[in-house]
Short mmCIF file of C-alpha atoms in Angstrom, two decimals:
data_model
loop_
_atom_site.label_atom_id
_atom_site.label_comp_id
_atom_site.label_asym_id
_atom_site.label_seq_id
_atom_site.Cartn_x
_atom_site.Cartn_y
_atom_site.Cartn_z
CA MET R 1 0.00 0.00 0.00
CA SER R 2 2.94 2.37 0.59
CA LEU R 3 3.56 2.39 -3.16
CA PHE R 4 0.30 4.29 -3.71
CA VAL R 5 -0.24 6.11 -0.41
CA THR R 6 1.70 7.35 2.59
CA TYR R 7 0.28 7.72 6.07
CA ASP R 8 0.36 11.07 7.89
CA ALA R 9 0.28 10.13 11.57
CA GLN R 10 -0.29 13.72 12.70
CA ALA R 11 -3.32 14.28 10.47
CA TYR R 12 -4.52 10.66 10.78
CA GLU R 13 -4.98 10.42 7.01
CA TYR R 14 -3.39 8.95 3.92
CA ASN R 15 -1.77 10.96 1.14
CA LEU R 16 -1.54 9.79 -2.45
CA THR R 17 1.91 9.19 -3.93
CA GLY R 18 2.77 9.82 -7.56
CA ALA R 19 2.03 6.17 -8.28
CA GLY R 20 -1.29 6.54 -6.49
CA TYR R 21 -2.31 9.46 -8.67
CA GLY R 22 -1.24 7.54 -11.76
CA ALA R 23 -3.26 4.49 -10.73
CA LEU R 24 -6.37 6.63 -10.20
CA VAL R 25 -5.98 8.24 -13.62
CA ILE R 26 -5.80 4.76 -15.19
CA LEU R 27 -8.89 3.62 -13.26
CA MET R 28 -10.82 6.71 -14.32
CA LEU R 29 -9.91 6.19 -17.98
CA LEU R 30 -10.81 2.52 -17.79
CA ALA R 31 -14.19 3.39 -16.28
CA LEU R 32 -14.89 5.57 -19.30
CA ILE R 33 -13.25 3.61 -22.10
CA VAL R 34 -13.87 -0.06 -21.26
CA PRO R 35 -17.63 0.11 -22.06
CA ILE R 36 -16.74 1.12 -25.63
CA CYS R 37 -14.76 -2.09 -26.08
CA LEU R 38 -17.27 -4.46 -24.48
CA THR R 39 -18.34 -7.28 -26.70
CA GLY R 40 -21.97 -7.81 -27.51
CA LYS R 41 -24.57 -6.20 -29.70
CA LYS R 42 -23.48 -2.97 -31.30
CA ASP R 43 -26.47 -1.02 -29.98
CA ARG R 44 -25.53 -1.98 -26.42
CA ARG R 45 -22.02 -0.63 -26.63
CA MET R 46 -21.09 2.86 -25.59
CA SER R 47 -20.75 5.11 -28.63
CA THR R 48 -18.19 7.83 -29.21
CA LYS R 49 -20.95 10.45 -28.93
CA GLN R 50 -21.97 9.09 -25.54
CA LEU R 51 -18.35 9.18 -24.39
CA VAL R 52 -18.08 12.81 -25.49
CA PHE R 53 -21.25 13.77 -23.64
CA CYS R 54 -20.01 11.96 -20.51
CA ALA R 55 -16.64 13.72 -20.67
CA ILE R 56 -18.31 17.12 -21.12
CA ALA R 57 -20.61 16.44 -18.17
CA MET R 58 -17.66 15.48 -15.98
CA ALA R 59 -15.76 18.60 -17.01
CA LEU R 60 -18.75 20.84 -16.28
CA GLY R 61 -19.25 19.02 -12.97
CA ILE R 62 -15.65 19.67 -11.96
CA VAL R 63 -15.73 23.36 -12.99
CA THR R 64 -18.98 24.04 -11.13
CA SER R 65 -17.76 22.10 -8.07
CA PHE R 66 -15.13 24.81 -7.61
CA ILE R 67 -17.86 27.47 -7.44
CA LYS R 68 -18.88 27.04 -3.82
CA PHE R 69 -21.52 29.04 -1.98
CA VAL R 70 -20.94 27.16 1.28
CA ASP R 71 -17.83 25.14 2.14
CA LEU R 72 -18.14 23.09 5.33
CA PRO R 73 -15.10 22.56 7.58
CA PHE R 74 -15.07 18.74 7.50
CA GLY R 75 -15.86 18.28 3.82
CA GLY R 76 -18.91 18.94 1.71
CA SER R 77 -20.08 22.11 -0.01
CA ILE R 78 -23.01 23.69 -1.79
CA THR R 79 -21.84 24.17 -5.37
CA LEU R 80 -23.18 25.63 -8.61
CA PHE R 81 -25.24 22.57 -9.63
CA SER R 82 -22.23 20.26 -9.95
CA MET R 83 -24.30 17.13 -9.18
CA PHE R 84 -26.81 18.00 -11.88
CA PHE R 85 -24.42 17.28 -14.76
CA ILE R 86 -23.78 13.70 -13.62
CA CYS R 87 -27.48 13.10 -13.00
CA LEU R 88 -28.15 14.42 -16.50
CA ILE R 89 -25.99 11.70 -18.08
CA GLY R 90 -28.03 9.02 -16.34
CA TYR R 91 -31.21 10.65 -17.62
CA LEU R 92 -29.84 10.82 -21.18
CA TYR R 93 -28.42 7.31 -21.43
CA GLY R 94 -29.77 5.17 -18.63
CA PRO R 95 -28.38 3.70 -15.40
CA LYS R 96 -25.46 1.75 -16.87
CA ILE R 97 -23.73 4.73 -18.44
CA GLY R 98 -24.93 7.00 -15.63
CA LEU R 99 -23.31 4.85 -12.95
CA MET R 100 -20.12 4.46 -14.98
CA THR R 101 -19.86 8.23 -15.43
CA GLY R 102 -20.57 8.84 -11.75
CA VAL R 103 -17.83 6.42 -10.68
CA ALA R 104 -15.33 8.02 -13.07
CA TYR R 105 -16.32 11.46 -11.80
CA GLY R 106 -15.85 10.29 -8.20
CA ILE R 107 -12.32 9.12 -9.01
CA LEU R 108 -11.64 12.49 -10.64
CA GLN R 109 -12.86 14.26 -7.50
CA LEU R 110 -10.52 12.05 -5.48
CA LEU R 111 -7.62 13.10 -7.68
CA ILE R 112 -8.42 16.78 -7.13
CA GLU R 113 -9.37 16.82 -3.45
CA PRO R 114 -8.24 13.58 -1.80
CA TYR R 115 -9.37 12.99 1.79
CA ILE R 116 -8.41 9.41 2.65
CA TYR R 117 -8.79 7.98 6.14
CA ALA R 118 -9.49 4.33 5.31
CA PRO R 119 -10.05 2.22 2.17
CA LEU R 120 -13.78 1.80 2.87
CA GLN R 121 -14.17 5.54 3.52
CA LEU R 122 -12.48 6.26 0.19
CA LEU R 123 -14.94 3.98 -1.61
CA LEU R 124 -17.97 5.43 0.16
CA ASP R 125 -17.07 9.11 -0.25
CA TYR R 126 -15.84 9.01 -3.83
CA PRO R 127 -16.69 6.29 -6.41
CA LEU R 128 -19.77 4.98 -4.58
CA ALA R 129 -21.17 8.37 -3.51
CA PHE R 130 -20.72 10.08 -6.86
CA GLY R 131 -21.51 6.89 -8.73
CA ALA R 132 -24.89 6.88 -6.98
CA LEU R 133 -25.77 10.06 -8.90
CA GLY R 134 -26.00 7.80 -11.94
CA LEU R 135 -29.08 6.18 -10.38
CA SER R 136 -30.91 9.00 -12.10
CA GLY R 137 -30.81 6.70 -15.11
CA LEU R 138 -33.49 4.52 -13.53
CA PHE R 139 -35.99 7.11 -14.75
CA TRP R 140 -34.51 7.88 -18.16
CA LYS R 141 -37.70 6.78 -19.94
CA SER R 142 -40.06 8.24 -17.37
CA ARG R 143 -42.13 11.40 -17.60
CA ARG R 144 -40.37 14.10 -15.56
CA GLY R 145 -37.57 11.56 -15.34
CA LEU R 146 -34.81 14.09 -14.78
CA ALA R 147 -36.44 15.49 -11.65
CA LYS R 148 -37.16 12.01 -10.28
CA GLY R 149 -33.67 10.86 -11.18
CA CYS R 150 -31.99 13.82 -9.51
CA VAL R 151 -33.86 13.11 -6.27
CA VAL R 152 -32.94 9.41 -6.28
CA GLY R 153 -29.34 10.02 -7.35
CA VAL R 154 -28.70 12.73 -4.77
CA ILE R 155 -30.31 10.66 -2.01
CA GLY R 156 -28.06 7.78 -3.03
CA ARG R 157 -25.02 10.02 -2.64
CA TYR R 158 -26.37 11.28 0.69
CA VAL R 159 -26.72 7.74 2.05
CA CYS R 160 -23.11 6.91 1.15
CA HIS R 161 -21.80 10.01 2.93
CA VAL R 162 -23.98 9.33 5.97
CA ILE R 163 -22.61 5.79 6.30
CA SER R 164 -19.05 7.09 5.91
CA GLY R 165 -19.65 9.86 8.42
CA TYR R 166 -21.12 7.54 11.02
CA VAL R 167 -18.43 4.89 10.67
CA PHE R 168 -15.34 7.07 10.29
CA PHE R 169 -16.14 10.57 11.58
CA ALA R 170 -18.31 9.97 14.63
CA SER R 171 -15.64 11.58 16.82
CA TYR R 172 -16.44 14.97 15.25
CA ALA R 173 -19.93 14.95 16.73
CA PRO R 174 -20.44 17.54 19.50
CA GLU R 175 -20.28 16.11 22.99
CA GLY R 176 -23.56 14.55 23.98
CA MET R 177 -24.95 14.36 20.42
CA ASN R 178 -25.75 11.04 18.84
CA PRO R 179 -23.22 10.46 16.01
CA MET R 180 -25.94 9.29 13.61
CA VAL R 181 -28.01 12.42 14.22
CA TYR R 182 -24.89 14.51 13.69
CA THR R 183 -23.89 12.89 10.38
CA LEU R 184 -27.48 12.95 9.08
CA GLY R 185 -27.70 16.67 9.80
CA TYR R 186 -24.18 17.56 8.69
CA ASN R 187 -24.51 15.97 5.26
CA ALA R 188 -28.03 17.28 4.78
CA THR R 189 -26.85 20.88 5.23
CA TYR R 190 -25.01 20.87 1.90
CA ILE R 191 -26.57 18.08 -0.17
CA LEU R 192 -30.27 18.87 0.26
CA PRO R 193 -30.08 22.63 -0.52
CA GLU R 194 -28.23 21.93 -3.76
CA MET R 195 -30.75 19.25 -4.67
CA ILE R 196 -33.64 21.65 -4.08
CA ALA R 197 -31.92 24.38 -6.10
CA THR R 198 -31.36 21.88 -8.93
CA LEU R 199 -35.04 20.89 -8.97
CA VAL R 200 -36.01 24.56 -9.12
CA LEU R 201 -33.58 25.11 -12.00
CA ILE R 202 -34.88 22.28 -14.17
CA SER R 203 -38.49 23.32 -13.51
CA ILE R 204 -37.90 26.64 -15.30
CA PRO R 205 -39.57 26.36 -18.74
CA ALA R 206 -36.63 27.84 -20.67
CA VAL R 207 -34.23 25.42 -19.00
CA GLY R 208 -36.58 22.53 -19.66
CA ASN R 209 -36.74 23.41 -23.34
CA ALA R 210 -32.96 23.61 -23.54
CA LEU R 211 -32.61 20.22 -21.85
CA ASN R 212 -35.09 18.70 -24.27
CA GLU R 213 -32.87 19.89 -27.12
CA VAL R 214 -29.81 18.43 -25.40
CA LYS R 215 -31.67 15.14 -25.01
CA ARG R 216 -32.59 15.15 -28.71
CA MET R 217 -28.97 15.77 -29.70
CA ALA R 218 -27.62 13.16 -27.28
CA ARG R 219 -29.95 10.40 -28.46
CA GLN R 220 -29.79 10.98 -32.21
#
């Protein structure tokens, strides 16, 4: 494990080495590229257009994740609709590509802002949490599917962070407060407001019309 990470005993966390960053880059690329090469029926493979849309969504997600309205001290922030772009991919192409894009995006977030305290915490807070945003794809053929998908995807991410917070960060709870109550409230303070803002955004008629055009282009 020392080849990919080093342990900081003072901060009680792991830091990625150069090899660790390289391994994550390879994993992220594999998450995006492998579906293109999967054998099977041609219409079930990931097309180049889908890959381009996924890459654009990830790029927009990263850029908007740096625009933070609230940045909490122990991780988590309210951003400029960064979760929306990953949920959108699930809505455009279904759960398989949505989950794949979410996992790749989670690895990219780990590369940019790594907070590693344990292997399970890394999985919960990055590939699993952001991958859960791809659950929006469960409603890709449903009426008002994007709104439904955003709710389910964001709740999926919330659950992953809550489990991580309870298992690994219970010591941060104020004295006398139940750790589960603390982690439920802490993660809700940044995830739920952004989810509500996203639902308001996509309910605007002009935005809805623009998204319908994006959907038409993506599925042609």
